[in-house]
Amino acid sequence: MTVSIPFDYHMHSTNSCDCRTPMAEMCREAIRKGIPEIAFTEHLDRQPGDYCYDRYDPEQFFRDIEACRAEFGPQGLTIKAGIEVGEMHLFRAEVEPILNSYPYDLVLGSLHWNQGESIFERDYFLKREPQDVARDYFTELAELVNGGGFNIMSHMDVFKRVGYSVHKRFDITEWEEYVRPIFAACIRQGIAPEINTSALRMPIRQTHPTVEAIRWYREMGGELLSIGSDSHTPHDLGFGLEQAIAIAKEAGFTHLTRFAGRKVVDFVPI
Ligand SMILES: [Zn+2]
Ligand SMILES: [Zn+2]
């Protein structure tokens, strides 16, 4: 039996500095794959050293969203206006005016930098012990989530993408005492953790995070949950989301959370 995928809430288009796929191509691919709802979550980065620093244009983004809604809405595709904000806890004063000036449906909160350094650089890992990387990353992620202001906590252990290639291992079960307070903050703030499938396409071949962590979150009373492919190409759109849904179910979830207007609108059964 094929699993139906209700939505993919993490993808990029030419509105992200690291993506060359036009929005319309992603929309066509979603229709082709039978995914009825997608969210474009373009990078908004205010970290001065970031590759995407100052390269986000909300006017262009919403022009593209409106054009795609007009073209693909009649074909049954729901297109949500999302955004992936880097390090919101550090750049709130610059980010909030943008979020409040446009009709976003959902905001992803991401931590791509730790202690002023990019966690996508091998150097970051080469000069640190694996245990220091995880401890420092999760400590700052807790700060980010405690500050709130977004709907979905994306890829909560994204540092393992490059960390694994340097340190050769990562197992989230060693980090329970750091991860549970992050989920407690999610529950307090009404933030949905995301099961992000991008690292299934990388040597580590794990979701962000793995099932053990989602199970802790569920045991703690977590109810909101999102899934996303973090795709930058049509090929990756929806990639691994059957597996993300299987993980959600295994952890005890029966529903995923839909957002609109930066609020929970309903729960879709899985
Ligand atoms: Zn990201
Ligand atoms: Zn992303």
PDB file of C-alpha atoms and ligand atoms in Angstrom:
ATOM      1  CA  MET A   1       0.000   0.000   0.000  1.00  0.00           C
ATOM      2  CA  THR A   2       1.359   3.425  -0.828  1.00  0.00           C
ATOM      3  CA  VAL A   3       1.215   5.972   1.959  1.00  0.00           C
ATOM      4  CA  SER A   4      -0.445   9.246   1.078  1.00  0.00           C
ATOM      5  CA  ILE A   5       1.621  12.284   1.939  1.00  0.00           C
ATOM      6  CA  PRO A   6      -0.630  15.109   3.163  1.00  0.00           C
ATOM      7  CA  PHE A   7       1.948  17.881   2.784  1.00  0.00           C
ATOM      8  CA  ASP A   8       5.589  18.820   2.436  1.00  0.00           C
ATOM      9  CA  TYR A   9       6.304  21.851   4.620  1.00  0.00           C
ATOM     10  CA  HIS A  10       9.968  22.472   3.880  1.00  0.00           C
ATOM     11  CA  MET A  11      11.236  23.351   0.408  1.00  0.00           C
ATOM     12  CA  HIS A  12      13.104  26.047  -1.438  1.00  0.00           C
ATOM     13  CA  SER A  13      12.955  27.801  -4.822  1.00  0.00           C
ATOM     14  CA  THR A  14      14.949  30.511  -6.631  1.00  0.00           C
ATOM     15  CA  ASN A  15      13.820  32.791  -3.807  1.00  0.00           C
ATOM     16  CA  SER A  16      16.489  31.094  -1.682  1.00  0.00           C
ATOM     17  CA  CYS A  17      20.073  32.007  -2.505  1.00  0.00           C
ATOM     18  CA  ASP A  18      21.129  28.329  -2.519  1.00  0.00           C
ATOM     19  CA  CYS A  19      18.401  27.054  -4.858  1.00  0.00           C
ATOM     20  CA  ARG A  20      18.064  27.281  -8.635  1.00  0.00           C
ATOM     21  CA  THR A  21      14.653  25.650  -9.094  1.00  0.00           C
ATOM     22  CA  PRO A  22      11.821  27.998 -10.077  1.00  0.00           C
ATOM     23  CA  MET A  23       8.766  27.767  -7.821  1.00  0.00           C
ATOM     24  CA  ALA A  24       6.559  26.614 -10.702  1.00  0.00           C
ATOM     25  CA  GLU A  25       8.768  23.567 -11.286  1.00  0.00           C
ATOM     26  CA  MET A  26       8.389  22.521  -7.659  1.00  0.00           C
ATOM     27  CA  CYS A  27       4.609  22.972  -7.937  1.00  0.00           C
ATOM     28  CA  ARG A  28       4.438  20.780 -11.045  1.00  0.00           C
ATOM     29  CA  GLU A  29       6.464  18.109  -9.273  1.00  0.00           C
ATOM     30  CA  ALA A  30       4.190  18.177  -6.188  1.00  0.00           C
ATOM     31  CA  ILE A  31       1.183  17.604  -8.456  1.00  0.00           C
ATOM     32  CA  ARG A  32       3.011  14.829 -10.290  1.00  0.00           C
ATOM     33  CA  LYS A  33       3.828  13.116  -6.969  1.00  0.00           C
ATOM     34  CA  GLY A  34       0.279  13.523  -5.652  1.00  0.00           C
ATOM     35  CA  ILE A  35       1.218  15.787  -2.715  1.00  0.00           C
ATOM     36  CA  PRO A  36      -1.782  18.101  -2.257  1.00  0.00           C
ATOM     37  CA  GLU A  37      -0.164  20.811  -0.106  1.00  0.00           C
ATOM     38  CA  ILE A  38       3.315  22.365  -0.049  1.00  0.00           C
ATOM     39  CA  ALA A  39       5.009  25.268   1.692  1.00  0.00           C
ATOM     40  CA  PHE A  40       7.852  27.285   0.241  1.00  0.00           C
ATOM     41  CA  THR A  41      10.187  28.063   3.129  1.00  0.00           C
ATOM     42  CA  GLU A  42      12.883  30.347   1.742  1.00  0.00           C
ATOM     43  CA  HIS A  43      15.989  31.302   3.670  1.00  0.00           C
ATOM     44  CA  LEU A  44      15.939  34.552   5.595  1.00  0.00           C
ATOM     45  CA  ASP A  45      19.381  34.968   7.129  1.00  0.00           C
ATOM     46  CA  ARG A  46      20.642  37.996   9.001  1.00  0.00           C
ATOM     47  CA  GLN A  47      23.912  36.401  10.149  1.00  0.00           C
ATOM     48  CA  PRO A  48      26.517  38.617   8.428  1.00  0.00           C
ATOM     49  CA  GLY A  49      28.786  35.695   7.431  1.00  0.00           C
ATOM     50  CA  ASP A  50      25.959  33.572   6.014  1.00  0.00           C
ATOM     51  CA  TYR A  51      25.957  32.682   2.327  1.00  0.00           C
ATOM     52  CA  CYS A  52      22.344  33.850   2.153  1.00  0.00           C
ATOM     53  CA  TYR A  53      22.883  37.057   4.142  1.00  0.00           C
ATOM     54  CA  ASP A  54      20.674  39.877   2.859  1.00  0.00           C
ATOM     55  CA  ARG A  55      19.545  37.912  -0.212  1.00  0.00           C
ATOM     56  CA  TYR A  56      15.869  37.461   0.600  1.00  0.00           C
ATOM     57  CA  ASP A  57      13.284  39.586  -1.213  1.00  0.00           C
ATOM     58  CA  PRO A  58       9.753  39.223   0.219  1.00  0.00           C
ATOM     59  CA  GLU A  59       8.197  41.239  -2.630  1.00  0.00           C
ATOM     60  CA  GLN A  60       9.557  38.836  -5.245  1.00  0.00           C
ATOM     61  CA  PHE A  61       8.627  35.847  -3.089  1.00  0.00           C
ATOM     62  CA  PHE A  62       4.982  36.874  -2.802  1.00  0.00           C
ATOM     63  CA  ARG A  63       4.789  37.718  -6.519  1.00  0.00           C
ATOM     64  CA  ASP A  64       5.911  34.150  -7.255  1.00  0.00           C
ATOM     65  CA  ILE A  65       3.536  32.682  -4.662  1.00  0.00           C
ATOM     66  CA  GLU A  66       0.565  34.544  -6.149  1.00  0.00           C
ATOM     67  CA  ALA A  67       1.475  33.511  -9.707  1.00  0.00           C
ATOM     68  CA  CYS A  68       1.806  29.857  -8.668  1.00  0.00           C
ATOM     69  CA  ARG A  69      -1.438  29.923  -6.698  1.00  0.00           C
ATOM     70  CA  ALA A  70      -3.212  31.279  -9.780  1.00  0.00           C
ATOM     71  CA  GLU A  71      -1.684  28.631 -12.033  1.00  0.00           C
ATOM     72  CA  PHE A  72      -1.689  25.536  -9.800  1.00  0.00           C
ATOM     73  CA  GLY A  73      -4.512  26.223  -7.337  1.00  0.00           C
ATOM     74  CA  PRO A  74      -7.152  25.247  -9.931  1.00  0.00           C
ATOM     75  CA  GLN A  75      -5.254  21.950 -10.363  1.00  0.00           C
ATOM     76  CA  GLY A  76      -5.814  21.170  -6.681  1.00  0.00           C
ATOM     77  CA  LEU A  77      -2.493  22.252  -5.185  1.00  0.00           C
ATOM     78  CA  THR A  78      -2.500  24.276  -1.954  1.00  0.00           C
ATOM     79  CA  ILE A  79       0.565  26.522  -1.759  1.00  0.00           C
ATOM     80  CA  LYS A  80       1.527  27.908   1.642  1.00  0.00           C
ATOM     81  CA  ALA A  81       3.775  30.913   2.066  1.00  0.00           C
ATOM     82  CA  GLY A  82       6.512  29.907   4.467  1.00  0.00           C
ATOM     83  CA  ILE A  83       9.917  31.158   5.473  1.00  0.00           C
ATOM     84  CA  GLU A  84      12.970  29.594   7.121  1.00  0.00           C
ATOM     85  CA  VAL A  85      14.445  32.088   9.549  1.00  0.00           C
ATOM     86  CA  GLY A  86      18.002  31.519  10.750  1.00  0.00           C
ATOM     87  CA  GLU A  87      18.829  32.255  14.407  1.00  0.00           C
ATOM     88  CA  MET A  88      15.702  34.237  15.164  1.00  0.00           C
ATOM     89  CA  HIS A  89      16.739  34.651  18.804  1.00  0.00           C
ATOM     90  CA  LEU A  90      19.676  36.801  17.653  1.00  0.00           C
ATOM     91  CA  PHE A  91      17.998  38.811  14.898  1.00  0.00           C
ATOM     92  CA  ARG A  92      14.438  39.244  16.123  1.00  0.00           C
ATOM     93  CA  ALA A  93      14.406  43.025  15.711  1.00  0.00           C
ATOM     94  CA  GLU A  94      15.302  42.715  12.015  1.00  0.00           C
ATOM     95  CA  VAL A  95      13.138  39.677  11.262  1.00  0.00           C
ATOM     96  CA  GLU A  96       9.835  40.464  12.961  1.00  0.00           C
ATOM     97  CA  PRO A  97       9.015  43.552  10.862  1.00  0.00           C
ATOM     98  CA  ILE A  98       9.321  41.373   7.726  1.00  0.00           C
ATOM     99  CA  LEU A  99       7.151  38.593   9.188  1.00  0.00           C
ATOM    100  CA  ASN A 100       4.540  41.113  10.274  1.00  0.00           C
ATOM    101  CA  SER A 101       4.435  42.946   6.926  1.00  0.00           C
ATOM    102  CA  TYR A 102       3.484  39.985   4.733  1.00  0.00           C
ATOM    103  CA  PRO A 103       0.864  37.208   4.864  1.00  0.00           C
ATOM    104  CA  TYR A 104       2.990  34.229   5.866  1.00  0.00           C
ATOM    105  CA  ASP A 105       1.315  30.908   6.646  1.00  0.00           C
ATOM    106  CA  LEU A 106       4.138  29.314   8.582  1.00  0.00           C
ATOM    107  CA  VAL A 107       7.554  30.215   9.920  1.00  0.00           C
ATOM    108  CA  LEU A 108      10.369  27.705  10.380  1.00  0.00           C
ATOM    109  CA  GLY A 109      12.934  28.414  13.081  1.00  0.00           C
ATOM    110  CA  SER A 110      16.421  27.125  12.236  1.00  0.00           C
ATOM    111  CA  LEU A 111      19.807  27.161  13.884  1.00  0.00           C
ATOM    112  CA  HIS A 112      22.509  27.023  11.203  1.00  0.00           C
ATOM    113  CA  TRP A 113      25.182  28.791  13.270  1.00  0.00           C
ATOM    114  CA  ASN A 114      26.513  28.083  16.719  1.00  0.00           C
ATOM    115  CA  GLN A 115      28.777  30.383  18.732  1.00  0.00           C
ATOM    116  CA  GLY A 116      29.257  32.583  15.680  1.00  0.00           C
ATOM    117  CA  GLU A 117      30.331  29.758  13.366  1.00  0.00           C
ATOM    118  CA  SER A 118      28.522  27.941  10.559  1.00  0.00           C
ATOM    119  CA  ILE A 119      27.733  24.316  11.371  1.00  0.00           C
ATOM    120  CA  PHE A 120      27.984  23.526   7.644  1.00  0.00           C
ATOM    121  CA  GLU A 121      31.775  24.053   7.711  1.00  0.00           C
ATOM    122  CA  ARG A 122      34.070  21.083   8.360  1.00  0.00           C
ATOM    123  CA  ASP A 123      36.364  23.393  10.317  1.00  0.00           C
ATOM    124  CA  TYR A 124      33.745  23.826  13.013  1.00  0.00           C
ATOM    125  CA  PHE A 125      33.900  20.078  13.706  1.00  0.00           C
ATOM    126  CA  LEU A 126      37.621  19.596  13.175  1.00  0.00           C
ATOM    127  CA  LYS A 127      38.419  21.845  16.132  1.00  0.00           C
ATOM    128  CA  ARG A 128      35.805  20.417  18.517  1.00  0.00           C
ATOM    129  CA  GLU A 129      35.077  17.150  20.270  1.00  0.00           C
ATOM    130  CA  PRO A 130      31.811  15.465  19.194  1.00  0.00           C
ATOM    131  CA  GLN A 131      30.319  15.803  22.689  1.00  0.00           C
ATOM    132  CA  ASP A 132      31.046  19.546  22.758  1.00  0.00           C
ATOM    133  CA  VAL A 133      29.369  20.039  19.376  1.00  0.00           C
ATOM    134  CA  ALA A 134      26.104  18.390  20.438  1.00  0.00           C
ATOM    135  CA  ARG A 135      26.032  20.012  23.884  1.00  0.00           C
ATOM    136  CA  ASP A 136      26.667  23.512  22.525  1.00  0.00           C
ATOM    137  CA  TYR A 137      24.261  23.139  19.620  1.00  0.00           C
ATOM    138  CA  PHE A 138      21.379  21.810  21.726  1.00  0.00           C
ATOM    139  CA  THR A 139      21.998  24.461  24.385  1.00  0.00           C
ATOM    140  CA  GLU A 140      21.638  27.252  21.833  1.00  0.00           C
ATOM    141  CA  LEU A 141      18.664  25.533  20.163  1.00  0.00           C
ATOM    142  CA  ALA A 142      16.889  25.557  23.544  1.00  0.00           C
ATOM    143  CA  GLU A 143      17.453  29.344  23.664  1.00  0.00           C
ATOM    144  CA  LEU A 144      16.052  29.726  20.159  1.00  0.00           C
ATOM    145  CA  VAL A 145      12.897  27.737  20.971  1.00  0.00           C
ATOM    146  CA  ASN A 146      12.424  29.412  24.346  1.00  0.00           C
ATOM    147  CA  GLY A 147      12.366  32.750  22.523  1.00  0.00           C
ATOM    148  CA  GLY A 148       9.484  31.549  20.302  1.00  0.00           C
ATOM    149  CA  GLY A 149       8.097  33.602  17.416  1.00  0.00           C
ATOM    150  CA  PHE A 150       7.931  30.751  14.900  1.00  0.00           C
ATOM    151  CA  ASN A 151       5.696  27.744  14.163  1.00  0.00           C
ATOM    152  CA  ILE A 152       7.997  24.846  13.298  1.00  0.00           C
ATOM    153  CA  MET A 153      11.392  23.888  14.709  1.00  0.00           C
ATOM    154  CA  SER A 154      13.260  22.638  11.648  1.00  0.00           C
ATOM    155  CA  HIS A 155      15.906  19.882  11.519  1.00  0.00           C
ATOM    156  CA  MET A 156      16.704  19.891  15.260  1.00  0.00           C
ATOM    157  CA  ASP A 157      20.021  18.056  14.848  1.00  0.00           C
ATOM    158  CA  VAL A 158      21.106  19.537  11.516  1.00  0.00           C
ATOM    159  CA  PHE A 159      24.720  19.777  12.719  1.00  0.00           C
ATOM    160  CA  LYS A 160      25.037  16.020  12.194  1.00  0.00           C
ATOM    161  CA  ARG A 161      24.987  16.455   8.389  1.00  0.00           C
ATOM    162  CA  VAL A 162      28.584  17.659   8.324  1.00  0.00           C
ATOM    163  CA  GLY A 163      29.453  16.470  11.845  1.00  0.00           C
ATOM    164  CA  TYR A 164      28.988  12.875  10.787  1.00  0.00           C
ATOM    165  CA  SER A 165      31.427  13.212   7.905  1.00  0.00           C
ATOM    166  CA  VAL A 166      34.088  14.414  10.358  1.00  0.00           C
ATOM    167  CA  HIS A 167      33.300  12.494  13.575  1.00  0.00           C
ATOM    168  CA  LYS A 168      31.763   9.393  11.885  1.00  0.00           C
ATOM    169  CA  ARG A 169      28.967   8.912  14.380  1.00  0.00           C
ATOM    170  CA  PHE A 170      25.944  10.554  15.944  1.00  0.00           C
ATOM    171  CA  ASP A 171      23.295   8.959  18.155  1.00  0.00           C
ATOM    172  CA  ILE A 172      20.665  11.237  19.627  1.00  0.00           C
ATOM    173  CA  THR A 173      19.903   8.800  22.473  1.00  0.00           C
ATOM    174  CA  GLU A 174      23.127  10.010  24.115  1.00  0.00           C
ATOM    175  CA  TRP A 175      21.613  13.498  24.293  1.00  0.00           C
ATOM    176  CA  GLU A 176      18.277  12.899  25.988  1.00  0.00           C
ATOM    177  CA  GLU A 177      18.973  15.294  28.888  1.00  0.00           C
ATOM    178  CA  TYR A 178      19.581  18.110  26.368  1.00  0.00           C
ATOM    179  CA  VAL A 179      16.855  17.215  23.887  1.00  0.00           C
ATOM    180  CA  ARG A 180      13.927  16.848  26.308  1.00  0.00           C
ATOM    181  CA  PRO A 181      14.122  20.495  27.506  1.00  0.00           C
ATOM    182  CA  ILE A 182      13.979  21.589  23.848  1.00  0.00           C
ATOM    183  CA  PHE A 183      10.765  19.612  23.377  1.00  0.00           C
ATOM    184  CA  ALA A 184       9.400  21.011  26.652  1.00  0.00           C
ATOM    185  CA  ALA A 185      10.010  24.492  25.216  1.00  0.00           C
ATOM    186  CA  CYS A 186       8.253  23.490  21.959  1.00  0.00           C
ATOM    187  CA  ILE A 187       5.210  22.365  23.944  1.00  0.00           C
ATOM    188  CA  ARG A 188       5.144  25.600  25.990  1.00  0.00           C
ATOM    189  CA  GLN A 189       5.502  27.760  22.884  1.00  0.00           C
ATOM    190  CA  GLY A 190       3.098  25.849  20.612  1.00  0.00           C
ATOM    191  CA  ILE A 191       5.939  25.042  18.212  1.00  0.00           C
ATOM    192  CA  ALA A 192       5.812  21.872  16.092  1.00  0.00           C
ATOM    193  CA  PRO A 193       9.033  19.887  15.738  1.00  0.00           C
ATOM    194  CA  GLU A 194       9.746  18.793  12.170  1.00  0.00           C
ATOM    195  CA  ILE A 195      10.793  15.384  10.906  1.00  0.00           C
ATOM    196  CA  ASN A 196      13.154  16.540   8.165  1.00  0.00           C
ATOM    197  CA  THR A 197      14.259  13.957   5.618  1.00  0.00           C
ATOM    198  CA  SER A 198      17.204  15.778   4.030  1.00  0.00           C
ATOM    199  CA  ALA A 199      19.907  13.756   5.829  1.00  0.00           C
ATOM    200  CA  LEU A 200      18.415  10.527   4.446  1.00  0.00           C
ATOM    201  CA  ARG A 201      20.029  11.731   1.221  1.00  0.00           C
ATOM    202  CA  MET A 202      23.425  12.138   2.916  1.00  0.00           C
ATOM    203  CA  PRO A 203      25.994   9.618   4.185  1.00  0.00           C
ATOM    204  CA  ILE A 204      24.483   9.536   7.689  1.00  0.00           C
ATOM    205  CA  ARG A 205      21.132   8.336   6.274  1.00  0.00           C
ATOM    206  CA  GLN A 206      19.069   9.445   9.273  1.00  0.00           C
ATOM    207  CA  THR A 207      16.077  11.741   9.580  1.00  0.00           C
ATOM    208  CA  HIS A 208      16.393  14.943  11.633  1.00  0.00           C
ATOM    209  CA  PRO A 209      15.706  13.709  14.294  1.00  0.00           C
ATOM    210  CA  THR A 210      15.431   9.912  14.528  1.00  0.00           C
ATOM    211  CA  VAL A 211      12.437   8.087  15.983  1.00  0.00           C
ATOM    212  CA  GLU A 212      13.783   7.898  19.554  1.00  0.00           C
ATOM    213  CA  ALA A 213      13.572  11.673  19.938  1.00  0.00           C
ATOM    214  CA  ILE A 214      10.085  11.896  18.449  1.00  0.00           C
ATOM    215  CA  ARG A 215       9.021   9.207  20.917  1.00  0.00           C
ATOM    216  CA  TRP A 216      10.341  11.298  23.866  1.00  0.00           C
ATOM    217  CA  TYR A 217       8.406  14.282  22.560  1.00  0.00           C
ATOM    218  CA  ARG A 218       5.214  12.246  22.295  1.00  0.00           C
ATOM    219  CA  GLU A 219       5.658  10.788  25.819  1.00  0.00           C
ATOM    220  CA  MET A 220       6.043  14.342  27.104  1.00  0.00           C
ATOM    221  CA  GLY A 221       2.631  15.224  25.680  1.00  0.00           C
ATOM    222  CA  GLY A 222       3.751  16.732  22.357  1.00  0.00           C
ATOM    223  CA  GLU A 223       0.888  17.007  19.875  1.00  0.00           C
ATOM    224  CA  LEU A 224       2.094  19.293  17.076  1.00  0.00           C
ATOM    225  CA  LEU A 225       4.270  17.707  14.398  1.00  0.00           C
ATOM    226  CA  SER A 226       5.413  18.651  10.899  1.00  0.00           C
ATOM    227  CA  ILE A 227       7.286  16.908   8.088  1.00  0.00           C
ATOM    228  CA  GLY A 228       9.462  18.334   5.342  1.00  0.00           C
ATOM    229  CA  SER A 229      11.881  17.226   2.649  1.00  0.00           C
ATOM    230  CA  ASP A 230      14.044  20.387   2.737  1.00  0.00           C
ATOM    231  CA  SER A 231      14.215  19.973  -1.029  1.00  0.00           C
ATOM    232  CA  HIS A 232      16.083  22.326  -3.331  1.00  0.00           C
ATOM    233  CA  THR A 233      15.345  20.283  -6.496  1.00  0.00           C
ATOM    234  CA  PRO A 234      12.186  18.684  -7.914  1.00  0.00           C
ATOM    235  CA  HIS A 235      13.792  15.257  -7.460  1.00  0.00           C
ATOM    236  CA  ASP A 236      14.035  15.723  -3.680  1.00  0.00           C
ATOM    237  CA  LEU A 237      10.530  17.134  -3.192  1.00  0.00           C
ATOM    238  CA  GLY A 238       8.611  14.745  -0.954  1.00  0.00           C
ATOM    239  CA  PHE A 239      11.696  12.545  -0.654  1.00  0.00           C
ATOM    240  CA  GLY A 240      11.542  10.192   2.332  1.00  0.00           C
ATOM    241  CA  LEU A 241       8.258  11.541   3.665  1.00  0.00           C
ATOM    242  CA  GLU A 242       6.736   8.037   3.722  1.00  0.00           C
ATOM    243  CA  GLN A 243       9.530   7.205   6.146  1.00  0.00           C
ATOM    244  CA  ALA A 244       8.876  10.385   8.159  1.00  0.00           C
ATOM    245  CA  ILE A 245       5.212   9.367   8.473  1.00  0.00           C
ATOM    246  CA  ALA A 246       6.221   5.855   9.534  1.00  0.00           C
ATOM    247  CA  ILE A 247       8.436   7.380  12.244  1.00  0.00           C
ATOM    248  CA  ALA A 248       5.611   9.637  13.425  1.00  0.00           C
ATOM    249  CA  LYS A 249       3.300   6.645  13.710  1.00  0.00           C
ATOM    250  CA  GLU A 250       5.921   4.531  15.437  1.00  0.00           C
ATOM    251  CA  ALA A 251       6.347   7.302  18.009  1.00  0.00           C
ATOM    252  CA  GLY A 252       2.595   7.300  18.670  1.00  0.00           C
ATOM    253  CA  PHE A 253       1.329  10.117  16.431  1.00  0.00           C
ATOM    254  CA  THR A 254      -1.937   9.724  14.542  1.00  0.00           C
ATOM    255  CA  HIS A 255      -1.995  13.221  12.997  1.00  0.00           C
ATOM    256  CA  LEU A 256       0.234  15.902  11.510  1.00  0.00           C
ATOM    257  CA  THR A 257      -0.357  19.615  12.003  1.00  0.00           C
ATOM    258  CA  ARG A 258      -1.474  22.019   9.285  1.00  0.00           C
ATOM    259  CA  PHE A 259      -0.741  25.720   9.506  1.00  0.00           C
ATOM    260  CA  ALA A 260      -2.129  28.867   7.886  1.00  0.00           C
ATOM    261  CA  GLY A 261      -1.747  32.515   8.827  1.00  0.00           C
ATOM    262  CA  ARG A 262       1.006  31.491  11.298  1.00  0.00           C
ATOM    263  CA  LYS A 263      -1.474  29.458  13.329  1.00  0.00           C
ATOM    264  CA  VAL A 264      -2.455  25.805  13.692  1.00  0.00           C
ATOM    265  CA  VAL A 265      -5.550  25.307  11.528  1.00  0.00           C
ATOM    266  CA  ASP A 266      -6.190  21.594  11.876  1.00  0.00           C
ATOM    267  CA  PHE A 267      -4.767  18.110  12.177  1.00  0.00           C
ATOM    268  CA  VAL A 268      -4.543  15.721   9.259  1.00  0.00           C
ATOM    269  CA  PRO A 269      -4.684  11.977   9.951  1.00  0.00           C
ATOM    270  CA  ILE A 270      -1.772   9.769   8.932  1.00  0.00           C
TER     271      ILE A 270
HETATM  272 ZN    ZN B   1      17.915  24.705   7.201  1.00  0.00          ZN
HETATM  273 ZN    ZN B   2      15.737  24.484   4.341  1.00  0.00          ZN
END
